[in-house]
Coordinates of C-alpha atoms and ligand atoms in Angstrom, one line a residue:
X1 CA -92.7 -56.7 142.2
X2 CA -94.6 -53.9 140.8
X3 CA -97.3 -54.4 138.4
X4 CA -96.0 -52.3 135.6
X5 CA -99.0 -53.0 133.3
X6 CA -101.1 -50.8 135.5
X7 CA -99.0 -47.8 135.4
X8 CA -97.8 -45.5 132.8
X9 CA -95.7 -42.4 132.9
X10 CA -98.2 -40.4 134.9
X11 CA -97.6 -41.4 138.5
X12 CA -99.3 -39.1 140.9
X13 CA -97.4 -37.4 143.6
X14 CA -97.8 -39.7 146.5
X15 CA -96.5 -42.6 144.5
X16 CA -93.2 -40.9 144.1
X17 CA -93.2 -39.2 147.4
X18 CA -89.8 -39.1 148.8
X19 CA -88.9 -41.4 151.6
X20 CA -87.4 -38.8 153.7
X21 CA -90.1 -36.3 153.2
X22 CA -88.7 -34.0 155.9
X23 CA -85.2 -34.1 154.5
X24 CA -84.3 -33.7 151.0
X25 CA -81.7 -32.2 149.0
X26 CA -83.9 -32.4 146.0
X27 CA -83.5 -28.8 145.3
X28 CA -79.9 -29.4 144.5
X29 CA -80.9 -30.1 141.0
X30 CA -82.7 -26.8 140.8
X31 CA -80.1 -24.9 142.7
X32 CA -78.9 -22.3 140.3
X33 CA -76.5 -19.4 140.5
X34 CA -79.2 -17.4 142.3
X35 CA -79.0 -19.5 145.4
X36 CA -75.4 -20.4 145.6
X37 CA -74.1 -17.4 147.3
X38 CA -75.7 -18.2 150.7
X39 CA -74.7 -21.0 153.0
X40 CA -75.3 -23.1 150.0
X41 CA -78.1 -25.4 151.0
X42 CA -79.7 -23.5 153.7
X43 CA -82.3 -22.4 151.3
X44 CA -82.5 -25.4 149.1
X45 CA -82.8 -27.7 152.2
X46 CA -86.1 -26.3 153.2
X47 CA -88.3 -28.0 152.9
X48 CA -85.9 -30.8 152.2
X49 CA -87.2 -33.1 149.6
X50 CA -84.7 -35.7 149.3
X51 CA -83.1 -36.0 146.0
X52 CA -85.1 -35.9 142.9
X53 CA -88.0 -33.7 143.5
X54 CA -90.7 -34.4 141.0
X55 CA -89.1 -35.6 137.8
X56 CA -90.5 -33.9 134.8
X57 CA -89.5 -36.7 132.5
X58 CA -89.0 -40.4 133.0
X59 CA -85.2 -39.9 133.0
X60 CA -82.9 -39.1 135.8
X61 CA -80.7 -36.1 135.2
X62 CA -77.3 -34.9 136.4
X63 CA -77.8 -32.3 139.1
X64 CA -76.1 -28.9 138.9
X65 CA -73.7 -28.1 141.7
X66 CA -75.0 -25.6 144.3
X67 CA -71.6 -23.8 144.1
X68 CA -68.9 -23.3 141.6
X69 CA -66.6 -26.1 140.6
X70 CA -63.6 -24.3 142.2
X71 CA -65.5 -23.3 145.4
X72 CA -64.2 -26.1 147.5
X73 CA -60.5 -25.4 146.7
X74 CA -58.0 -26.1 148.1
X75 CA -59.7 -29.1 149.7
X76 CA -61.1 -30.4 146.5
X77 CA -59.7 -29.0 143.3
X78 CA -61.9 -27.8 140.4
X79 CA -60.6 -30.4 137.9
X80 CA -61.5 -33.2 140.3
X81 CA -65.0 -31.8 140.8
X82 CA -65.4 -31.4 137.1
X83 CA -64.4 -35.0 136.2
X84 CA -66.1 -36.5 139.2
X85 CA -69.5 -35.0 138.3
X86 CA -69.5 -34.6 134.6
X87 CA -67.8 -37.9 133.8
X88 CA -68.3 -40.3 136.8
X89 CA -71.6 -39.2 138.1
X90 CA -72.9 -38.6 134.6
X91 CA -72.1 -42.1 133.7
X92 CA -74.1 -43.4 136.6
X93 CA -77.1 -41.3 135.5
X94 CA -76.8 -42.5 131.9
X95 CA -76.5 -46.1 132.8
X96 CA -79.3 -45.9 135.4
X97 CA -81.6 -44.6 132.7
X98 CA -80.4 -47.3 130.3
X99 CA -81.2 -50.0 132.9
X100 CA -84.6 -48.6 133.6
X101 CA -85.6 -48.3 130.0
X102 CA -88.8 -50.2 129.4
X103 CA -89.7 -50.2 133.1
X104 CA -92.1 -47.2 133.5
X105 CA -93.1 -48.0 137.1
X106 CA -89.4 -48.0 138.2
X107 CA -88.7 -44.9 136.1
X108 CA -91.5 -43.1 137.9
X109 CA -89.9 -43.7 141.3
X110 CA -87.7 -41.2 143.0
X111 CA -84.0 -42.2 143.4
X112 CA -84.7 -42.6 147.1
X113 CA -87.4 -45.2 146.4
X114 CA -85.1 -46.9 143.9
X115 CA -82.5 -47.4 146.5
X116 CA -85.0 -48.4 149.2
X117 CA -86.6 -51.0 147.0
X118 CA -83.4 -52.3 145.4
X119 CA -84.1 -55.9 146.6
X120 CA -87.3 -56.0 144.6
X121 CA -85.7 -55.0 141.3
X122 CA -86.0 -57.5 138.5
X123 CA -83.0 -59.7 138.5
X124 CA -82.1 -58.7 134.9
X125 CA -81.4 -55.1 136.0
X126 CA -80.8 -55.4 139.7
X127 CA -77.0 -55.1 139.5
X128 CA -77.1 -52.3 137.1
X129 CA -79.6 -50.4 139.2
X130 CA -77.7 -51.1 142.4
X131 CA -74.5 -49.8 141.0
X132 CA -75.8 -46.8 139.0
X133 CA -78.8 -45.9 141.1
X134 CA -76.6 -46.0 144.1
X135 CA -74.0 -44.0 142.3
X136 CA -76.6 -41.4 141.4
X137 CA -78.0 -41.1 144.9
X138 CA -74.6 -41.1 146.6
X139 CA -73.1 -38.4 144.4
X140 CA -76.1 -36.2 144.4
X141 CA -76.0 -36.2 148.1
X142 CA -72.2 -35.9 148.2
X143 CA -72.4 -32.6 146.3
X144 CA -75.0 -31.3 148.8
X145 CA -73.0 -32.5 151.8
X146 CA -70.2 -30.1 150.9
X147 CA -70.1 -26.4 150.9
X148 CA -67.3 -23.8 150.5
X149 CA -65.2 -23.5 153.6
X150 CA -66.8 -21.3 156.2
X151 CA -70.3 -21.6 154.8
X152 CA -71.3 -25.0 156.0
X153 CA -72.1 -24.1 159.6
X154 CA -71.5 -26.4 162.5
X155 CA -73.2 -29.4 164.1
X156 CA -76.5 -28.4 165.7
X157 CA -76.8 -28.8 169.5
X158 CA -79.0 -31.9 168.9
X159 CA -76.6 -33.5 166.5
X160 CA -73.6 -32.6 168.6
X161 CA -75.2 -34.3 171.6
X162 CA -75.9 -37.4 169.6
X163 CA -72.3 -37.4 168.3
X164 CA -71.0 -37.0 171.8
X165 CA -73.1 -39.8 173.1
X166 CA -72.0 -42.2 170.4
X167 CA -68.4 -41.2 170.0
X168 CA -67.4 -39.1 173.0
X169 CA -67.2 -35.8 171.1
X170 CA -67.6 -34.3 167.7
X171 CA -63.8 -34.4 167.2
X172 CA -63.8 -38.1 168.2
X173 CA -66.6 -38.7 165.7
X174 CA -64.4 -37.1 162.9
X175 CA -61.5 -39.4 163.8
X176 CA -63.7 -42.5 163.7
X177 CA -65.5 -41.5 160.5
X178 CA -62.2 -41.0 158.8
X179 CA -61.0 -44.3 160.1
X180 CA -64.1 -46.0 158.5
X181 CA -63.2 -44.3 155.2
X182 CA -59.5 -45.3 155.4
X183 CA -60.5 -48.8 156.4
X184 CA -62.8 -49.4 153.5
X185 CA -60.7 -51.6 151.2
X186 CA -60.9 -50.6 147.6
X187 CA -63.7 -48.3 146.6
X188 CA -66.7 -47.3 148.7
X189 CA -68.2 -44.8 151.1
X190 CA -68.1 -43.9 154.8
X191 CA -71.4 -43.0 156.4
X192 CA -72.9 -41.4 159.4
X193 CA -76.4 -42.8 159.9
X194 CA -79.3 -41.9 162.2
X195 CA -81.2 -44.7 163.9
X196 CA -84.9 -44.7 164.6
X197 CA -84.2 -43.9 168.2
X198 CA -82.2 -40.8 167.3
X199 CA -78.8 -42.3 168.0
X200 CA -76.1 -42.1 165.4
X201 CA -73.6 -44.7 164.1
X202 CA -70.8 -44.9 161.5
X203 CA -70.7 -47.5 158.8
X204 CA -69.1 -48.0 155.4
X205 CA -70.2 -49.7 152.2
X206 CA -68.4 -51.0 149.1
X207 CA -68.7 -49.7 145.6
X208 CA -71.9 -47.6 145.2
X209 CA -74.0 -49.3 147.8
X210 CA -75.6 -47.1 150.5
X211 CA -77.5 -47.6 153.8
X212 CA -80.9 -47.1 152.1
X213 CA -80.4 -50.4 150.3
X214 CA -82.2 -52.7 152.7
X215 CA -81.6 -56.3 151.9
X216 CA -78.1 -55.5 150.6
X217 CA -76.9 -53.1 153.3
X218 CA -78.5 -53.9 156.6
X219 CA -77.8 -52.8 160.1
X220 CA -77.3 -49.1 159.2
X221 CA -79.8 -46.4 159.9
X222 CA -80.7 -43.5 157.5
X223 CA -77.6 -41.9 156.0
X224 CA -77.2 -38.3 157.1
X225 CA -73.6 -37.8 155.9
X226 CA -71.5 -39.7 153.4
X227 CA -68.0 -39.4 152.0
X228 CA -66.8 -40.8 148.7
X229 CA -63.6 -42.7 149.2
X230 CA -63.2 -43.9 145.6
X231 CA -59.8 -42.8 144.3
X232 CA -61.5 -40.7 141.7
X233 CA -62.7 -38.4 144.5
X234 CA -59.2 -37.4 145.6
X235 CA -56.4 -38.8 143.5
X236 CA -55.5 -35.8 141.5
X237 CA -54.8 -33.7 144.6
X238 CA -54.0 -36.2 147.2
X239 CA -52.7 -39.1 145.1
X240 CA -52.7 -42.2 147.2
X241 CA -53.1 -40.3 150.5
X242 CA -56.7 -41.1 151.4
X243 CA -56.2 -40.2 155.0
X244 CA -55.1 -36.7 154.1
X245 CA -58.3 -36.3 151.9
X246 CA -60.5 -37.5 154.8
X247 CA -58.8 -35.2 157.3
X248 CA -59.1 -32.1 155.0
X249 CA -62.7 -32.9 154.0
X250 CA -64.1 -31.5 157.2
X251 CA -63.3 -28.0 156.0
X252 CA -66.0 -28.4 153.3
X253 CA -68.6 -30.4 155.1
X254 CA -72.0 -28.8 154.9
X255 CA -73.2 -29.3 158.5
X256 CA -76.4 -27.3 157.7
X257 CA -77.4 -30.2 155.4
X258 CA -76.4 -32.8 158.0
X259 CA -78.3 -31.0 160.7
X260 CA -81.4 -30.8 158.6
X261 CA -81.2 -34.5 157.8
X262 CA -80.7 -35.3 161.5
X263 CA -83.6 -33.1 162.7
Ligands
LIG1 MN1 -67.4 -40.8 143.2

């Protein structure tokens, strides 16, 4: 465990340096209307600082979308986007902050570090941090992993080669990824992960767990793409038809973001 007595609110930069220093969608929170007209994250992804950039307060905050709420229609309707972010995601942020209250060392961590160090969290808050910290990381990335149709680019040559090696082709990857999402019983996420040797693999997790959570989720690499398969992600438009949501979702995947995370 961390020695919280030695630290106050002023952590220096290295201590909260993001785990994936070369990849980061941190700018998502800062992405404002001025940057949303491009291929969405192309700008904000360089230099990718994974999620929360330097926090200016001890509290985590709900990121803004890097596109309009209706920008993903018809694949994902504006009302779903609104409820999903301002209600569901916001609740994860609120409850994460509540759980971390009184733990300044943990508050000073980035959300990447929180997930990576989930096993070392105090027992009294571990479940709350796992659920709500995972929820915050997963959703912040989910917004960044999507882009309006036509603006998300395509898999890079390097990523395409890795997908072909692992799954036969990019199209076969999509089928297998969707199957992982459909096969997740109840609520959870489907993931594409990069292994240390550059190979890629698909996995899925329950609830708000993610592959960064070593000690809880083992055997997965670093997540470079994830899809929310909780019913709240698709129910208004697709009702019970999770396979239809997963099939349509490729229209709004932000491959530029995935490529950057793979690189
Ligand atoms: Mn969700």
